[in-house]
Short mmCIF file of C-alpha atoms in Angstrom, two decimals:
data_model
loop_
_atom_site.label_atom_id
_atom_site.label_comp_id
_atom_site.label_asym_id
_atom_site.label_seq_id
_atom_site.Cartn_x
_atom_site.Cartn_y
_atom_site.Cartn_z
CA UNK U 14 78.30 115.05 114.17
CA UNK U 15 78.40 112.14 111.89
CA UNK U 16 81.38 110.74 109.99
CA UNK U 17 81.46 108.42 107.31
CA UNK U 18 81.63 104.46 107.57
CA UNK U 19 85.16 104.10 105.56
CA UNK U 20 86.03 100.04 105.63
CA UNK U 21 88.04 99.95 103.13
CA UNK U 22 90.78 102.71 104.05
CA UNK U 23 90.08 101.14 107.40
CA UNK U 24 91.19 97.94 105.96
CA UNK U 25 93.97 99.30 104.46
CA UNK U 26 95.61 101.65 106.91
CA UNK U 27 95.08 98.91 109.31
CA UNK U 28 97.02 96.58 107.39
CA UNK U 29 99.72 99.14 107.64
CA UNK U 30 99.76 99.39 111.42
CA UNK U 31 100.64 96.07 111.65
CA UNK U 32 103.18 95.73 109.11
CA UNK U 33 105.10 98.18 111.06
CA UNK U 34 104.41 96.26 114.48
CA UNK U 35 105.73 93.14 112.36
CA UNK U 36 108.36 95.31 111.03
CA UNK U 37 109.38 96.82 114.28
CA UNK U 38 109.73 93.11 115.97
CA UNK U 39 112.02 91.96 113.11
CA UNK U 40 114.19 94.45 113.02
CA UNK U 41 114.05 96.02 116.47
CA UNK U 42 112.85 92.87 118.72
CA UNK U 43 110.24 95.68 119.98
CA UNK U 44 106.25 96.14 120.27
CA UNK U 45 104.96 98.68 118.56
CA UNK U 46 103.65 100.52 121.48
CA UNK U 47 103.12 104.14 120.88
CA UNK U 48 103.39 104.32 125.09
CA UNK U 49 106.31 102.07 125.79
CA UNK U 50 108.39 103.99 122.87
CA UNK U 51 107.31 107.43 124.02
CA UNK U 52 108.07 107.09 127.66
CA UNK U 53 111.79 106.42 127.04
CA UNK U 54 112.03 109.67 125.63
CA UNK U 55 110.97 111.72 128.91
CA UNK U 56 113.48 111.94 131.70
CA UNK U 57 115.31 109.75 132.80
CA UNK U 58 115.67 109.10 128.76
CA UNK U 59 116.94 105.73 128.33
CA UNK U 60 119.94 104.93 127.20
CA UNK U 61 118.19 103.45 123.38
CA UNK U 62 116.50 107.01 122.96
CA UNK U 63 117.65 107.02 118.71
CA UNK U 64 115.64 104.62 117.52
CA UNK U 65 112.51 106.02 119.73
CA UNK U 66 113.29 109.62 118.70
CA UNK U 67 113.39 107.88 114.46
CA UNK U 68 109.93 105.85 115.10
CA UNK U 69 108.43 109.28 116.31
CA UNK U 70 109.28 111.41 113.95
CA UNK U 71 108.77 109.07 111.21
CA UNK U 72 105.52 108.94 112.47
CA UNK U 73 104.74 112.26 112.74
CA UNK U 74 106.41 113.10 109.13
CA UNK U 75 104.31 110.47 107.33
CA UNK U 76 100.98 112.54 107.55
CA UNK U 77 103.14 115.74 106.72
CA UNK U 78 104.11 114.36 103.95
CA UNK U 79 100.58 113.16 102.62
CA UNK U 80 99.44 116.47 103.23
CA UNK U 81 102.66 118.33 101.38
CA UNK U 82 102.23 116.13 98.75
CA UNK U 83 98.94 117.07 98.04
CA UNK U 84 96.36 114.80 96.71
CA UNK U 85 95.92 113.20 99.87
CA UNK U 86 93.97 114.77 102.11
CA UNK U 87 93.93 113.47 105.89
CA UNK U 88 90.30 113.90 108.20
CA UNK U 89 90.94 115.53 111.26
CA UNK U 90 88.48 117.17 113.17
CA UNK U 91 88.24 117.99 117.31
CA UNK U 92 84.90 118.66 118.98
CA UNK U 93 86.18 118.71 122.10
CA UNK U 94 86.67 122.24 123.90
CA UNK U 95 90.47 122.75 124.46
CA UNK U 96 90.13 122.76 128.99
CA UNK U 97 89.12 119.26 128.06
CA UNK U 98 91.37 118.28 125.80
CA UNK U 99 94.02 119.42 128.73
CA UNK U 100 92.08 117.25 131.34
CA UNK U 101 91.84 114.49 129.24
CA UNK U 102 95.20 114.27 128.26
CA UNK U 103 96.47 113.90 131.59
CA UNK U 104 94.14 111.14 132.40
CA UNK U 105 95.36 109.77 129.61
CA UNK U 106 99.17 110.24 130.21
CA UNK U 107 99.01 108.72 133.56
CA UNK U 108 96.39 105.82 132.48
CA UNK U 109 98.57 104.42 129.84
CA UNK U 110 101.62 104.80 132.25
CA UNK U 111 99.76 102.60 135.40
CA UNK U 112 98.18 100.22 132.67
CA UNK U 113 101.87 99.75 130.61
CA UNK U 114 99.57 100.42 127.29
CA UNK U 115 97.65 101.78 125.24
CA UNK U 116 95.87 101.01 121.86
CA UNK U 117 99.00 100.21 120.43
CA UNK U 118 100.69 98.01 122.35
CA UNK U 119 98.59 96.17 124.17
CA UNK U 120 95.56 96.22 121.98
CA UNK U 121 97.22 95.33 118.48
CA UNK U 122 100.83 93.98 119.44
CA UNK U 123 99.92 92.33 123.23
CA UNK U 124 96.34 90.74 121.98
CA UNK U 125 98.51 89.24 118.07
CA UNK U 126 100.79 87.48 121.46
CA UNK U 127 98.23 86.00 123.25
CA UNK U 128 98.92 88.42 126.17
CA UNK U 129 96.08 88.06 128.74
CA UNK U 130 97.24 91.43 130.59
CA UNK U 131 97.10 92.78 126.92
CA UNK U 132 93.33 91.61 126.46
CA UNK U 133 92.61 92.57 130.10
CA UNK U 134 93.53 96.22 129.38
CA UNK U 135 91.87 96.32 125.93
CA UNK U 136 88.84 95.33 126.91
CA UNK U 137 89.15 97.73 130.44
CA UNK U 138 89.95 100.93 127.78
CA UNK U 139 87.51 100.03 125.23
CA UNK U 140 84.36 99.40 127.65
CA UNK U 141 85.72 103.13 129.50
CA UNK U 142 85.46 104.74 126.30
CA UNK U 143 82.37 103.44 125.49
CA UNK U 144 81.02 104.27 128.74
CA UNK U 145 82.47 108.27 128.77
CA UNK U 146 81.12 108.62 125.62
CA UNK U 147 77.77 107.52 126.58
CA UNK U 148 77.87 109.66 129.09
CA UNK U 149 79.22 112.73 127.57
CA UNK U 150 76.82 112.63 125.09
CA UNK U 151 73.98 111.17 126.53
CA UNK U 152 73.38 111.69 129.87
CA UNK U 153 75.27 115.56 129.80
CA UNK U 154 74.16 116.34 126.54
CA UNK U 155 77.89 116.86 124.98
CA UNK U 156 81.10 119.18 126.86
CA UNK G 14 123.18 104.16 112.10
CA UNK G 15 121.25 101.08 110.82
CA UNK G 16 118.79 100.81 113.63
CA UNK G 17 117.79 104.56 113.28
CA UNK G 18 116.98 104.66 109.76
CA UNK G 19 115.05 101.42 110.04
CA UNK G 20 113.19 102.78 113.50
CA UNK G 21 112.54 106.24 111.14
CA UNK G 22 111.13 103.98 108.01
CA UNK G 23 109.01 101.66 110.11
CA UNK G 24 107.66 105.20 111.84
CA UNK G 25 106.65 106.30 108.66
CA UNK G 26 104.86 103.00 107.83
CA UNK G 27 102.93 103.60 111.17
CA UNK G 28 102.31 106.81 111.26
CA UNK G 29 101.04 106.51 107.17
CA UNK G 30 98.47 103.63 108.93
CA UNK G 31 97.30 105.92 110.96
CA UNK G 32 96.25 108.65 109.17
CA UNK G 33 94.88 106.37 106.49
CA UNK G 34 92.85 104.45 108.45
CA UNK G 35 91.33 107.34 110.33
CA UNK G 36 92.87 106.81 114.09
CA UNK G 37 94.37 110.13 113.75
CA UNK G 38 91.05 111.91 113.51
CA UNK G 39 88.98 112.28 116.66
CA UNK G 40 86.00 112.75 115.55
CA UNK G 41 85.76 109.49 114.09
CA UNK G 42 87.18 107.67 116.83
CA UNK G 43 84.56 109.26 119.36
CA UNK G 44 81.79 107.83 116.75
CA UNK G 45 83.30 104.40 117.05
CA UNK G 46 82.71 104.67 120.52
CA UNK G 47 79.06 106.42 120.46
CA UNK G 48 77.24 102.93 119.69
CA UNK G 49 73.70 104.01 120.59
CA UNK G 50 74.18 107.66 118.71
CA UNK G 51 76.28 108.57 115.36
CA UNK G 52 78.14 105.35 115.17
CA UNK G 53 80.73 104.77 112.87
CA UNK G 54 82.00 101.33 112.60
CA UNK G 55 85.15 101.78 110.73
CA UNK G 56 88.18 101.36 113.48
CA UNK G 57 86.34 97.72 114.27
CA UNK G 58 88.04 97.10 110.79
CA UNK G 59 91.27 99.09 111.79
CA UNK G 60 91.90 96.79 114.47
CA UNK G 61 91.01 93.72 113.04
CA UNK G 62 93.49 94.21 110.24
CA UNK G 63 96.01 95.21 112.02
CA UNK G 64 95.05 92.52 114.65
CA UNK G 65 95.46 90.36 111.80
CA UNK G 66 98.72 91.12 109.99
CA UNK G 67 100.54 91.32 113.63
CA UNK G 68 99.39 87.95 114.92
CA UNK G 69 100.65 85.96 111.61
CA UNK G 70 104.15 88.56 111.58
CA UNK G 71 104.54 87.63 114.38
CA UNK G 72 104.79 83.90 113.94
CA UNK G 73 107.25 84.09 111.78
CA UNK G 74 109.36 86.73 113.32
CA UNK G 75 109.39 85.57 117.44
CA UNK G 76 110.63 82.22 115.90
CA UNK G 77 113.65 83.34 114.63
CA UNK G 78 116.56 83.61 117.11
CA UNK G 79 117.30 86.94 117.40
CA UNK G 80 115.48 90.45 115.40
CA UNK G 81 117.81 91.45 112.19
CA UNK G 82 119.43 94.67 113.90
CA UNK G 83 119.41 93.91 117.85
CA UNK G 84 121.06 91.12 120.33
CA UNK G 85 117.52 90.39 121.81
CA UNK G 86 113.71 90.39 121.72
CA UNK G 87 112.36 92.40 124.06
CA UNK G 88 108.40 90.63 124.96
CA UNK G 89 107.23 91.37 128.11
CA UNK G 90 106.95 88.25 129.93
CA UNK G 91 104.30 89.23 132.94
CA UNK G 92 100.97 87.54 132.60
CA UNK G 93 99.63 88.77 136.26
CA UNK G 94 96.39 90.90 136.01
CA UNK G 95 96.95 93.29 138.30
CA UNK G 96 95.33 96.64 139.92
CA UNK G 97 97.95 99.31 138.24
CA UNK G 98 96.60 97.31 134.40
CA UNK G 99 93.43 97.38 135.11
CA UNK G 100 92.59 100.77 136.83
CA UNK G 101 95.22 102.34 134.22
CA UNK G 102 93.05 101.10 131.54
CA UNK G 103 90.04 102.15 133.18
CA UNK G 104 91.77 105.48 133.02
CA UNK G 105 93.18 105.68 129.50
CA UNK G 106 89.90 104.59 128.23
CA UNK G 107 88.04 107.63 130.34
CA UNK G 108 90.34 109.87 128.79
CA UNK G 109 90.18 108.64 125.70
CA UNK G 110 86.54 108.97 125.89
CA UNK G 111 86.61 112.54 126.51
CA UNK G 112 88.81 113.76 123.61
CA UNK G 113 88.62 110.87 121.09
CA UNK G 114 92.65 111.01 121.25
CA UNK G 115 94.90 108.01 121.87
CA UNK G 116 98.84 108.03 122.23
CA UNK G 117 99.35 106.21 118.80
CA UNK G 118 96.80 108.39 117.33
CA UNK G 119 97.31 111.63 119.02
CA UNK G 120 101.10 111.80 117.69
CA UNK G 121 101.28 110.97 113.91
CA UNK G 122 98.37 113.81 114.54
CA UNK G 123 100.56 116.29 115.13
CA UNK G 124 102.30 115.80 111.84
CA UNK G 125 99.16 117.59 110.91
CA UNK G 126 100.05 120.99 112.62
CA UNK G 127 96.43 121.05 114.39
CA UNK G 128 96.65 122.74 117.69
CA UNK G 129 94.11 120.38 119.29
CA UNK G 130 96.65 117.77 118.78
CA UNK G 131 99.62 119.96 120.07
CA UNK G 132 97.18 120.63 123.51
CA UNK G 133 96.58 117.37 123.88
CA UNK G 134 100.13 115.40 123.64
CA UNK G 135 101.85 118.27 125.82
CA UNK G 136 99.10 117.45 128.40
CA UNK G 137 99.63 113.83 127.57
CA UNK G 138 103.27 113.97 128.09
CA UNK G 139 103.08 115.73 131.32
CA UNK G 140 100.53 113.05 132.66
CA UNK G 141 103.29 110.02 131.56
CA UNK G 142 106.13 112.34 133.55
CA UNK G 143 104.29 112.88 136.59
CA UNK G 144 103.01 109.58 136.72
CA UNK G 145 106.37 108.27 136.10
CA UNK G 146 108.03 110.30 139.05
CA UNK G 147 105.64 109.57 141.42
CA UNK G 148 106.44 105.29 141.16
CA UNK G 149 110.00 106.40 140.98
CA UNK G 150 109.74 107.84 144.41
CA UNK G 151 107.41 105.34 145.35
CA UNK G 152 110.09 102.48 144.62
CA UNK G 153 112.89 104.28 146.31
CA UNK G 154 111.02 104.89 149.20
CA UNK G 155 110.15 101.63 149.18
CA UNK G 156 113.58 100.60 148.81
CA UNK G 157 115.15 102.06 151.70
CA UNK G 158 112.26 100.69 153.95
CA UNK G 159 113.59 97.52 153.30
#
């Protein structure tokens, strides 16, 4: 399945991502990690859970809200079979625990700080991805 | 009260990134990733923007003293390459190989009431927990060997 090449909304949203990472370190003194911020919301929740819980659900309203206020339409689409979505999800889960990151974190807000663990991992996650998905659809012929 | 409503704004400035820029939708992520099949190039340009506006932010900002609503910044300060980064990359990157989701795309995602979304960040969660209890117990174990 193809999708279209879309620079300049890529460009744009982009842009956006790290205006709130910028944002987030101004106001907050925090990265921007989608990881970090979630994990202090599962037991034992730490004791700064509000401004976690606010981040979250800001950033699950703010596609809501393009959607409910029409015009905007946001591309979603899944290919993947829902077992595997379940598998892969866990994988994930405990990856970006071990590794202290994901894309995020470590590959916007650790790599704009000269981190080398943050580089390290970005490169590790983005060559594994690259890899699966060869596989997947290349050597298994899809899931 | 502040700190929450700025956390909830900043959220929305993310999460808007995200589903603008495509991150939220697997299909196109897994395409970034298929380079020798239906490659789509876009999240090259997602990242490099971002990249971009972070790295000069971020200039300004971590010379400051202290951020606008909290005592402290809070930069990790460990620079060791170790085995838990590297082979929980590894891991992350298998798994977001498989289903094209990633933590910072997978939730703004489920602003968009798909259940694919819903499957995966419940799984996702439950991977972070588990993986979270188990160094607990490690460390305590650990701990009282000493």
């Amino acid at each position: 399945m193809t999708t279209d090449f879309t620079p300049i909304s890529a460009l744009g949203g982009g842009a956006l991502i790290g205006l709130a990472a910028v944002a987030l370190m101004a106001f907050h003194g925090r990265i921007a990690g989608m990881t970090g911020i979630m994990t202090g919301l599962l037991p034992p929740i730490a004791a700064d859970w509000g401004w976690r819980a606010a981040f979250l659900l800001g950033a699950i309203g703010a596609p809501m809200l393009m959607v409910f206020a029409g015009g905007q339409a946001v591309g979603f689409d899944s290919p993947v079979p829902a077992p595997w979505l379940i598998v892969g999800g866990l994988i994930v889960g405990i990856g970006v625990y071990f590794g202290s990151g994901c894309t995020s974190g470590h590959g916007v807000c650790g790599i704009a700080r000269l981190s080398p663990r943050s580089l390290a991992a970005t490169l590790t996650f983005m060559a594994a991805a690259v890899a699966t998905v060869f596989v997947v659809r290349h050597v298994l012929g899809g899931l | 009260m502040l700190r929450i409503l700025a956390a909830g704004a900043i959220g929305l400035v993310f999460g808007s990134g995200i589903a603008i820029s495509g991150m939220a939708n697997p299909a196109k992520v897994l395409n970034f990733f298929d380079i020798f099949g239906t490659w789509d190039p876009s999240l090259a340009f997602v990242m490099a923007a971002a990249l971009a506006v972070t790295a000069i932010g971020y200039r300004f900002v971590l010379k400051r003293p202290r951020p606008l609503l909290e005592p402290k910044f809070h930069v990790p300060g460990n620079r060791k390459l170790d085995m838990p980064l590297i082979a929980g990359s590894a891991a992350f990157g298998i798994g977001w190989g498989i289903t094209g989701f990633c933590p910072g795309g997978a939730i703004p995602a489920l602003g968009l009431g798909e259940p694919s979304a819903w499957i995966f960040v419940g799984s996702m969660l439950a991977g972070i927990a588990a993986a979270r209890t188990l160094r607990i117990a490690l460390e305590q174990r650990a701990a009282q060997n000493t």
